[in-house]
């Protein structure tokens, strides 16, 4: 296009919608990442119960469990469960940019697709930074709260505070170990895809 993109006006409805969708993408990605941990954990629980049922002597320590089966299960299901969040990061900027390019062409605004995609990227990056900080620090706080209580504080192990902290630790682990770090990858992926595919978001003439 011969026109230059100099301003991203988020007061424009289409641009604001694109930015809003960028923020929503971060939340959807995070929820899918956390859900992936939960689903994979359920597979591990089933495998552990299966081994206990097949060989009760595992509980007494007389025989060793099949660690390899659990490790393979986690690796296989972990990769499988992250396909959907990965596809979201890959296709969301492409679809949004191309759709709004078509809308812009119909309205005589050839740079609308580029404007919307830029807003999408900016909002996703800003939201991603805040969400990553929340997940990393919040999840770490939940995790360390349990360790702190287990030192004897607030009633120590077995108390109500410890029971609550165990629940917090269960939620905190996928936040600090999965959702938080993966948002950094999401932001890099969105920016890379947007830059590489930028010509798709503007008319060729």
PDB file of N, CA and C in Angstrom, residues 55-64:
ATOM      1  N   UNK A  55      -0.209 -53.840  41.777  1.00  0.00           N
ATOM      2  CA  UNK A  55       0.858 -54.302  42.665  1.00  0.00           C
ATOM      3  C   UNK A  55       0.775 -53.548  43.999  1.00  0.00           C
ATOM      4  N   UNK A  56      -0.031 -54.037  44.941  1.00  0.00           N
ATOM      5  CA  UNK A  56      -0.194 -53.363  46.238  1.00  0.00           C
ATOM      6  C   UNK A  56       1.101 -53.234  47.044  1.00  0.00           C
ATOM      7  N   UNK A  57       2.109 -54.042  46.722  1.00  0.00           N
ATOM      8  CA  UNK A  57       3.365 -53.992  47.476  1.00  0.00           C
ATOM      9  C   UNK A  57       4.142 -52.695  47.220  1.00  0.00           C
ATOM     10  N   UNK A  58       3.718 -51.933  46.210  1.00  0.00           N
ATOM     11  CA  UNK A  58       4.346 -50.622  45.965  1.00  0.00           C
ATOM     12  C   UNK A  58       4.160 -49.726  47.185  1.00  0.00           C
ATOM     13  N   UNK A  59       2.984 -49.825  47.817  1.00  0.00           N
ATOM     14  CA  UNK A  59       2.674 -48.986  48.972  1.00  0.00           C
ATOM     15  C   UNK A  59       3.551 -49.308  50.176  1.00  0.00           C
ATOM     16  N   UNK A  60       4.022 -50.544  50.269  1.00  0.00           N
ATOM     17  CA  UNK A  60       4.878 -50.943  51.400  1.00  0.00           C
ATOM     18  C   UNK A  60       6.354 -50.703  51.107  1.00  0.00           C
ATOM     19  N   UNK A  61       6.668 -50.429  49.864  1.00  0.00           N
ATOM     20  CA  UNK A  61       8.058 -50.210  49.484  1.00  0.00           C
ATOM     21  C   UNK A  61       8.779 -51.481  49.084  1.00  0.00           C
ATOM     22  N   UNK A  62       8.064 -52.585  49.040  1.00  0.00           N
ATOM     23  CA  UNK A  62       8.694 -53.860  48.688  1.00  0.00           C
ATOM     24  C   UNK A  62       9.078 -53.903  47.212  1.00  0.00           C
ATOM     25  N   UNK A  63       8.278 -53.271  46.388  1.00  0.00           N
ATOM     26  CA  UNK A  63       8.583 -53.189  44.955  1.00  0.00           C
ATOM     27  C   UNK A  63       8.559 -51.732  44.514  1.00  0.00           C
ATOM     28  N   UNK A  64       9.265 -51.467  43.431  1.00  0.00           N
ATOM     29  CA  UNK A  64       9.331 -50.092  42.926  1.00  0.00           C
ATOM     30  C   UNK A  64       8.240 -49.854  41.879  1.00  0.00           C
TER      31      UNK A  64
END
